[in-house]
Short mmCIF file of C-alpha atoms in Angstrom, two decimals:
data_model
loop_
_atom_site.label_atom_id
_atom_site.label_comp_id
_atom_site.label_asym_id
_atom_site.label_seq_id
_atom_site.Cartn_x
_atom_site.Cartn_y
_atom_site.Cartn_z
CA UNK A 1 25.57 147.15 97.42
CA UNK A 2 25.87 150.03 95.04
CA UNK A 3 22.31 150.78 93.56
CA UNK A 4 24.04 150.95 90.20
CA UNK A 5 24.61 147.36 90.46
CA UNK A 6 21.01 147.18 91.52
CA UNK A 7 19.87 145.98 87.39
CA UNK A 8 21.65 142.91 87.03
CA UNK A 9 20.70 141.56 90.62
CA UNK A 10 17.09 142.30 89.91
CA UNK A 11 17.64 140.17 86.57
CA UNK A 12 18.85 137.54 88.54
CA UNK A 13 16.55 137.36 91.62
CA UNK A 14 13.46 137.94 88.95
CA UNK A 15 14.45 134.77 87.00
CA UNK A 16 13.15 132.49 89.90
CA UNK A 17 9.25 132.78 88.72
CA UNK A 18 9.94 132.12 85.44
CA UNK A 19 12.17 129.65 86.11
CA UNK A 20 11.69 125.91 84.65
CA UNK A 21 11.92 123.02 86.79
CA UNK A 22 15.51 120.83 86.39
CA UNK A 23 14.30 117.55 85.97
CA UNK A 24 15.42 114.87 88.32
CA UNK A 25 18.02 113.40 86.09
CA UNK A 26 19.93 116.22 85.78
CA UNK A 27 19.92 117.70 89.52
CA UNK A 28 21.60 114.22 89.76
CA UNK A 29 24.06 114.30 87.69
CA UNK A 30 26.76 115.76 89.26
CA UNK A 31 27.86 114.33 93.23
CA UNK A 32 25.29 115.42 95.84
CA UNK A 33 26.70 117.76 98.10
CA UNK A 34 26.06 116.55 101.95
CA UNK A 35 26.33 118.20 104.92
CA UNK A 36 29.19 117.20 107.42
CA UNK A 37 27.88 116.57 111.22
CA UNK A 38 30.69 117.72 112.45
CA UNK A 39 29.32 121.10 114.11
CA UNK A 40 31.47 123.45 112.29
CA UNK A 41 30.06 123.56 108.57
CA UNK A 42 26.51 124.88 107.85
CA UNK A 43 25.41 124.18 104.27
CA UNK A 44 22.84 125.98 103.54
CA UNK A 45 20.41 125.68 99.83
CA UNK A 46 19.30 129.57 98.77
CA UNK A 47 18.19 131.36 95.94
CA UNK A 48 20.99 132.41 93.83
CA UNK A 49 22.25 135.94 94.69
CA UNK A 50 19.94 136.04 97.84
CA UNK A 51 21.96 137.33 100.85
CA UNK A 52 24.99 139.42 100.92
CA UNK A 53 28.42 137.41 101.12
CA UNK A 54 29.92 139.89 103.80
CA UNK A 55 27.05 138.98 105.81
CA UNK A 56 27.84 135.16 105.62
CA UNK A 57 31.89 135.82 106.30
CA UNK A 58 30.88 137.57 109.60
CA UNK A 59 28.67 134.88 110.66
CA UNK A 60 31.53 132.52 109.91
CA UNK A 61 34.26 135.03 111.59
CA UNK A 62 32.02 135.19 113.95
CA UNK A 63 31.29 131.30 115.17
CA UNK A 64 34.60 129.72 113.79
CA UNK A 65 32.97 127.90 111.35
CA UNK A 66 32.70 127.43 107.60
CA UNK A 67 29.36 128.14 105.84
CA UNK A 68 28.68 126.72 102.57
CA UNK A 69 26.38 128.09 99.97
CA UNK A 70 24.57 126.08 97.75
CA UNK A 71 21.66 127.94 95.02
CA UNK A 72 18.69 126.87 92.89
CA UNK A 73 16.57 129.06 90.59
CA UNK A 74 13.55 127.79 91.74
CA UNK A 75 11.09 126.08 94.55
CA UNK A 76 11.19 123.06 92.27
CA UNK A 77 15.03 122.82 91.31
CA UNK A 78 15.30 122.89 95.28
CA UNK A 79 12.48 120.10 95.85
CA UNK A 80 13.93 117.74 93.15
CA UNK A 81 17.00 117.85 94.92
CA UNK A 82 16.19 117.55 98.24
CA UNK A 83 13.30 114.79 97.38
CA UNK A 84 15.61 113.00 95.38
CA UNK A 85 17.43 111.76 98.53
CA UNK A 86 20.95 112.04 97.76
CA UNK A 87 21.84 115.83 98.98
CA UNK A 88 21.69 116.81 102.18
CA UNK A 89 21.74 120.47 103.83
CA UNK A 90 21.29 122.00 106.74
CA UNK A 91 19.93 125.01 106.17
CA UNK A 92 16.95 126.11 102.51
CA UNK A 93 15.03 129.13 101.59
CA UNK A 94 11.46 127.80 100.02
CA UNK A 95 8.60 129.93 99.20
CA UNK A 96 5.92 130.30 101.57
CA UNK A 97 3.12 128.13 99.69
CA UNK A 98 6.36 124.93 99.62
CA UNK A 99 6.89 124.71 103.74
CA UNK A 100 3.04 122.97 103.09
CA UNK A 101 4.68 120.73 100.58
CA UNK A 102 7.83 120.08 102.34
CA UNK A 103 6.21 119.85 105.98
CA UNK A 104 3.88 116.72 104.27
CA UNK A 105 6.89 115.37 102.71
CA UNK A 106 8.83 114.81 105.90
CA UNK A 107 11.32 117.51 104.43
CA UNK A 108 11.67 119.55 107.70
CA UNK A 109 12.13 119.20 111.33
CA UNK A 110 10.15 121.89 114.00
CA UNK A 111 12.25 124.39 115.01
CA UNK A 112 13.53 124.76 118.85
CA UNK A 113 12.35 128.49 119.51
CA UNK A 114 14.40 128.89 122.57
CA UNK A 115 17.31 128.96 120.12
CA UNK A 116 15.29 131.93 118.05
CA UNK A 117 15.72 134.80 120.94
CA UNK A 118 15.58 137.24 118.06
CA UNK A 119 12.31 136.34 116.79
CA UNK A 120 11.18 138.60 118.62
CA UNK A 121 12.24 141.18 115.65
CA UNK A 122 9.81 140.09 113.24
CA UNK A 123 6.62 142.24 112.53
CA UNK A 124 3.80 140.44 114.43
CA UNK A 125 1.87 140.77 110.93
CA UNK A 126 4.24 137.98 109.45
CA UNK A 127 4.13 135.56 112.59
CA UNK A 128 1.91 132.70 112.37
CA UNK A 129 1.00 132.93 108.81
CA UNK A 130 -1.39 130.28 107.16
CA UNK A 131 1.00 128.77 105.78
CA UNK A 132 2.80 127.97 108.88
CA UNK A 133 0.92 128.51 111.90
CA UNK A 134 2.64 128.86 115.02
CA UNK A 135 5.55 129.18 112.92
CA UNK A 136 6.38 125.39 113.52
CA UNK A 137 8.97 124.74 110.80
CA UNK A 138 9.54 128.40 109.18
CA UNK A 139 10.91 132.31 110.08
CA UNK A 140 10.39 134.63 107.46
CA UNK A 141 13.37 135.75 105.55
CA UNK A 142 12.12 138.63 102.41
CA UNK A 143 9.41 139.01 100.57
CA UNK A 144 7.42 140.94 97.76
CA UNK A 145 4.08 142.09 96.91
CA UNK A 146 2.58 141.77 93.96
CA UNK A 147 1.19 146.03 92.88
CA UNK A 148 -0.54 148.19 90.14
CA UNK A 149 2.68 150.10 87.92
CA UNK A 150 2.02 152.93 85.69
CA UNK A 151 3.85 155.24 83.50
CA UNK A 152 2.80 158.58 84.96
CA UNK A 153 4.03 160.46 81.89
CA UNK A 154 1.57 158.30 80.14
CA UNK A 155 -1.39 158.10 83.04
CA UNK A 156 -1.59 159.37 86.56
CA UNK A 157 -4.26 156.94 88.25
CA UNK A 158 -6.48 159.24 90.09
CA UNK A 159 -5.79 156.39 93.16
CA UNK A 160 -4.71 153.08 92.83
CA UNK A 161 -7.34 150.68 93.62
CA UNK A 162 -8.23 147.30 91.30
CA UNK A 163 -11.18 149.60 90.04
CA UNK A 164 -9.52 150.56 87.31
CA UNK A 165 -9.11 146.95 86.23
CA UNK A 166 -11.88 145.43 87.10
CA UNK A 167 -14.16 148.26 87.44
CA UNK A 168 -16.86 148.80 84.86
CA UNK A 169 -14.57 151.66 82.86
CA UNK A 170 -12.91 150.69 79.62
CA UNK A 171 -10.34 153.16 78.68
CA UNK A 172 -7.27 151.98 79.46
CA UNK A 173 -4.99 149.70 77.86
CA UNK A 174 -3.94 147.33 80.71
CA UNK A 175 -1.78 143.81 81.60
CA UNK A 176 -2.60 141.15 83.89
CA UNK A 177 -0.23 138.93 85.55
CA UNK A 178 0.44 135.45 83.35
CA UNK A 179 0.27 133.67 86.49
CA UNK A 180 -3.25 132.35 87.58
CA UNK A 181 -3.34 132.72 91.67
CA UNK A 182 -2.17 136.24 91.36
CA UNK A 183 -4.86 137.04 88.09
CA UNK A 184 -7.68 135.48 90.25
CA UNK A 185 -6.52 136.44 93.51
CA UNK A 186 -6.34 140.37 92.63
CA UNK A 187 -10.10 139.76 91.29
CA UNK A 188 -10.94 138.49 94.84
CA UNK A 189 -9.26 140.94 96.71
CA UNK A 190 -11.52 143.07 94.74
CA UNK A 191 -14.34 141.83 95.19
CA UNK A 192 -13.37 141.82 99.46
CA UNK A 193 -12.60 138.23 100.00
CA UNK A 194 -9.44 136.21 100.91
CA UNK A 195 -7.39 135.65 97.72
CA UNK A 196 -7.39 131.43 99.42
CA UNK A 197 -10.92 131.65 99.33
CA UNK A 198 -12.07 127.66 98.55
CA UNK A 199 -15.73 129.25 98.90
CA UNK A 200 -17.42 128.14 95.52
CA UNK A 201 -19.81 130.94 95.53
CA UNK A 202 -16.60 133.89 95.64
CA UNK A 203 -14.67 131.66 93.38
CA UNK A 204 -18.07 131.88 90.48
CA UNK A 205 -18.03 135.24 91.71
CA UNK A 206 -14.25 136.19 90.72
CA UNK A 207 -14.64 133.94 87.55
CA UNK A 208 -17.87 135.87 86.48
CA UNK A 209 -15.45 138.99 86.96
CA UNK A 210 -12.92 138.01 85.26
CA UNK A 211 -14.83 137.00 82.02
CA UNK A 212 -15.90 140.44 81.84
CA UNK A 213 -12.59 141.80 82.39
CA UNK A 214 -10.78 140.02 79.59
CA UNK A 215 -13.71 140.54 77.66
CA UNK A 216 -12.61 144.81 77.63
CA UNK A 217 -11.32 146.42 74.52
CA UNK A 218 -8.12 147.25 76.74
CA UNK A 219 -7.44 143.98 77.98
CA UNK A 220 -3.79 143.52 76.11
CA UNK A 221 -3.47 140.01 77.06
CA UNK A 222 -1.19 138.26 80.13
CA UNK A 223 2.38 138.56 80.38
CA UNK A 224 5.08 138.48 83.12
CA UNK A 225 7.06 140.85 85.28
CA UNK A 226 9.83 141.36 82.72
CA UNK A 227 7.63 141.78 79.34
CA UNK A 228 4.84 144.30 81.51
CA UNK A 229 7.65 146.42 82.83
CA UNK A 230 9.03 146.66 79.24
CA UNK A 231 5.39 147.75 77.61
CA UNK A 232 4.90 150.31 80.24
CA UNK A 233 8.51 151.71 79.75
CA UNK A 234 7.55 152.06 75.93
CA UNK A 235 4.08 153.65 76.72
CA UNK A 236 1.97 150.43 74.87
CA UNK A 237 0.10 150.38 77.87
CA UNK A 238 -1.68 152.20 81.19
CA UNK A 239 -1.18 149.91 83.71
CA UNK A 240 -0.21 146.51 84.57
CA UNK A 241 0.09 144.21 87.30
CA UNK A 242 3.46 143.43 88.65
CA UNK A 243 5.62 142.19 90.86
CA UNK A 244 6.80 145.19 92.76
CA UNK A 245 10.47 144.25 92.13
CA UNK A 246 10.46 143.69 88.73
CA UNK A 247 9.43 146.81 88.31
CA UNK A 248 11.85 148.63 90.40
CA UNK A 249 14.34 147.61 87.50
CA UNK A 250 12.24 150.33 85.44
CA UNK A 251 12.89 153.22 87.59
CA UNK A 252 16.50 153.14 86.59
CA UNK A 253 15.17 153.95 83.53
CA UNK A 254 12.38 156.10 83.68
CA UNK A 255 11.42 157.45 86.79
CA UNK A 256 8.08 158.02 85.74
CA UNK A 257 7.51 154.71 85.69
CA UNK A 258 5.53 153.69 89.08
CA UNK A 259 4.55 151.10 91.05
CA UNK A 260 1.80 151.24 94.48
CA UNK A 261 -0.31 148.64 96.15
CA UNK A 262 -4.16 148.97 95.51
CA UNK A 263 -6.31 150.03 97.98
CA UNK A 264 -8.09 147.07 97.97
CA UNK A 265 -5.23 144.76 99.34
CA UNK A 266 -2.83 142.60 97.38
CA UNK A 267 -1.00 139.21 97.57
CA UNK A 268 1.99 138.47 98.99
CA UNK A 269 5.04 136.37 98.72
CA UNK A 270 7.08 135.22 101.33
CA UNK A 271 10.48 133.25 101.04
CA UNK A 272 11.50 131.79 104.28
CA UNK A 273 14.27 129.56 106.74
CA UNK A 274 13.65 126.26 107.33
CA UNK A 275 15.91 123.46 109.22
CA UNK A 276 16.03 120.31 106.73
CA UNK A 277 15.04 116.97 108.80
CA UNK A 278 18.30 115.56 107.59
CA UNK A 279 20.61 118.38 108.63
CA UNK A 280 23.06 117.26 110.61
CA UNK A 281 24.20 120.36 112.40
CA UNK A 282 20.60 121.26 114.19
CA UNK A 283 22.21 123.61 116.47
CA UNK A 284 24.21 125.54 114.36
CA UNK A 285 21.42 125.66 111.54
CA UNK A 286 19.10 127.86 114.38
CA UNK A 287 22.09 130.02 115.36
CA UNK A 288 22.44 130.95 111.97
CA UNK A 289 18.89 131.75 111.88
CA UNK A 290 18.97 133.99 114.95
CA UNK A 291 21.88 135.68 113.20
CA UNK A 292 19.81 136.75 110.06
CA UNK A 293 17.14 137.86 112.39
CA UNK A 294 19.69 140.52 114.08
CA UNK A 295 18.36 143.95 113.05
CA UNK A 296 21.53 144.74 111.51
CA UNK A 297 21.65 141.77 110.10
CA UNK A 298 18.40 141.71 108.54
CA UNK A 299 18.79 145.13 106.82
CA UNK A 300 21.61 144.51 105.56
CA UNK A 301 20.61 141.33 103.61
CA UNK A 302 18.07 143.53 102.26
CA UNK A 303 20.29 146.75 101.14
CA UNK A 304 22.41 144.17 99.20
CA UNK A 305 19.03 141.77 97.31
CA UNK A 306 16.60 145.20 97.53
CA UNK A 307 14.31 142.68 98.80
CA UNK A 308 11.76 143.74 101.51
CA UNK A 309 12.29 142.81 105.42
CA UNK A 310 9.97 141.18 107.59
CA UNK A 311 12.29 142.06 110.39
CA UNK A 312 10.64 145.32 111.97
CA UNK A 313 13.83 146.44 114.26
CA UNK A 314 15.51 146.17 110.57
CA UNK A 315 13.15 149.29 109.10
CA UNK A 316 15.33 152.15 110.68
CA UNK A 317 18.34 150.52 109.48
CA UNK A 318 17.04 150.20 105.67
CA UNK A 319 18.96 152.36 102.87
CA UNK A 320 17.17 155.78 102.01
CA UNK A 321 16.23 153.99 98.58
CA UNK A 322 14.68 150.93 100.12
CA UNK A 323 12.53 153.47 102.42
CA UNK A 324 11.40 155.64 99.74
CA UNK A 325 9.23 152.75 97.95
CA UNK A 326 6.40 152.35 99.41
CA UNK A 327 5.18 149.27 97.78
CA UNK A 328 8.15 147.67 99.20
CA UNK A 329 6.93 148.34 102.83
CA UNK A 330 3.12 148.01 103.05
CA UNK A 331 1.55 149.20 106.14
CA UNK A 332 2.01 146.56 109.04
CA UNK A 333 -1.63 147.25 109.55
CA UNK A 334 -2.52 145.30 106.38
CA UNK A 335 -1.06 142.30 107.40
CA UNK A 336 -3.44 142.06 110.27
CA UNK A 337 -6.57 143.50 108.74
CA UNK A 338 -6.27 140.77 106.02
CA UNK A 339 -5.24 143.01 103.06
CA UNK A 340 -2.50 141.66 102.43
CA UNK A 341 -2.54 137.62 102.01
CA UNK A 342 0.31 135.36 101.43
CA UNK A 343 -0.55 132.92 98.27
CA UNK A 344 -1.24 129.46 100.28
CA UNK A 345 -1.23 125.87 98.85
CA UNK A 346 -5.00 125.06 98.04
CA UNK A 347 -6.36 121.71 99.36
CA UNK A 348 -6.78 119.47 96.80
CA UNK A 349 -10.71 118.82 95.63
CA UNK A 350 -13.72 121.07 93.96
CA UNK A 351 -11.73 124.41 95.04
CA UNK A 352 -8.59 123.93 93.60
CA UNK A 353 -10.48 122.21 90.39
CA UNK A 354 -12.54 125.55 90.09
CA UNK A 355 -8.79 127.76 90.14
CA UNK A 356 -7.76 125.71 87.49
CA UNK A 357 -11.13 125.52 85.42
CA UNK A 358 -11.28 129.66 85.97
CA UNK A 359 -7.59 129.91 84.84
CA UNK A 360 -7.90 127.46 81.81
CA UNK A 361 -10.92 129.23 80.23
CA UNK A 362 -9.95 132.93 80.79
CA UNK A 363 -6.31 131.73 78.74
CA UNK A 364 -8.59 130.21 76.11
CA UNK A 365 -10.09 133.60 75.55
#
């Protein structure tokens, strides 16, 4: 994909976190698509705009067979339909913290790794993950980290580190996240612990943290990807935390305008594949998946959605563009030194009670 073209996909593909859930009743109002068992169709339930068509017609050219595409806007468009009964794919493309959700709700069915040969491809860092160990029902497909952006015509961070958030300075004008795992995870991962911590005393500790954070004269208040890449383009503030692709949006613009990982660690999204327990074309639903985890394969998916790759014979392959951010390709390292953590489900109970009781008062502030 031309990187001119690169603005309106990143509208599109940012959408999904802001997304609102489509309530039963209307996912249901039109005839549920259902998969045919007939070993030549793959339908498959993505994100719109998530994987490159050309890709898809060689898979198809490839196999003799027909692959439908069917897209949601968000996890829970794509859970309301699938837990609603009446569709039926072969193939989706939930968030890392959902294959929990769907696992529990009988969603999924374990995958059959000798049909995965190319699994091999993936960065050990993103194998086994908590929220899927053993990789039992998922393969990662893209993902993004969540960074520290700046407007260096504005202010040059001496490094980038959650210090100058959380630290005890108070001269910059800065933006956190309106999303409460990421706000409270990045004061975790500052503090050194996991950002899935259900330890009550790192939880008080974060909370205490935060207090004192929103409590700073340069504390401008919580916002999302969109409306903190938009203050730092207009110079209303130093920093802000950010998805790193919804800021990449602002480099078309400005190419002052930065974006880097802190030193500290960060979180971590991952969207993956996962075979649907009703899917009537098993077989074909895992060759697909091999297919996507072809080097080739895999870079090209993410030259077209400028989405990272967990697919590590993919780097090489990556357009100059995609290589040149670096906050799009943490160090494989952090993966396995625990800087980097993928956002997990919390267990339900005193932890998750405290993550909501933490989130609630810092937005009453």
């Amino acid at each position: 994909m031309k990187r001119g073209a690169l603005l309106g996909l990143l509208l599109l593909t940012a959408c999904y976190r802001v997304e609102k859930p489509v309530p039963a009743e209307a996912a249901s109002a039109n005839p549920a698509p259902v998969a045919r068992g007939d070993g030549k169709t793959l339908r498959v339930f993505i994100w719109s705009e998530y994987i490159d068509p050309e890709i898809v017609a060689a898979f198809e050219k490839e196999n003799g067979v027909r692959v439908i595409l069917d897209t949601y806007e968000s996890n829970e468009a794509m859970l309301a339909k699938l837990q609603g009964g009446g569709a039926q794919y072969d193939l989706a493309v939930p968030s890392n913290y959902v294959v929990q959700t769907m696992a529990r709700a009988g969603l999924l069915q374990p995958l059959d790794k000798s049909r995965l040969p190319n699994l091999k491809n993936v960065g050990t860092g993103f194998l086994s993950a908590g929220y899927d160990p053993g990789n039992r029902y998922s393969v990662p497909y893209q993902y993004a980290a969540t960074g520290l952006a700046f407007n260096k015509s504005r202010y040059t961070p001496p490094r980038v580190s959650w210090e100058l958030i959380f630290g005890p300075q108070d001269t910059l004008r800065f933006i956190l996240l309106d999303d409460p795992r990421e706000v409270v995870g990045a004061a975790l991962k500052y503090l050194g612990f996991s950002a899935n911590t259900t330890d009550v005393s790192q939880l008080r500790a974060a909370r205490d943290l935060l207090r004192r954070t929103v409590a700073k004269r340069g504390f401008q208040g919580f916002d999302g990807g969109p409306g903190t890449r938009n203050k730092l383009l207009a110079r209303q503030i130093d920093l802000g935390q950010i998805y790193v692709g919804d800021l990449l949006i602002a480099t078309e613009e400005d190419e002052n305008v930065q974006v880097a990982l802190p030193q500290e660690g960060t979180t971590i999204s991952m969207d993956t594949l996962v075979v649907l327990r009703r899917s009537p074309n098993p077989e074909l639903a895992h060759r697909f998946i091999d297919y996507v985890l072809r080097p080739e394969v895999g870079a090209a998916i993410s030259n077209y959605t400028y989405y990272a790759t967990p697919n590590a014979a993919a780097q090489e392959l990556l357009d100059d563009f995609l290589k040149e951010v670096p906050a799009l390709n943490p160090p494989a390292e952090w993966l396995k030194n625990g800087k980097l953590d993928f956002i997990d489900e919390l267990p339900a109970g005193r932890p998750q009670r405290l993550y909501d009781r933490i989130w609630t008062e810092l937005k009453s502030r």
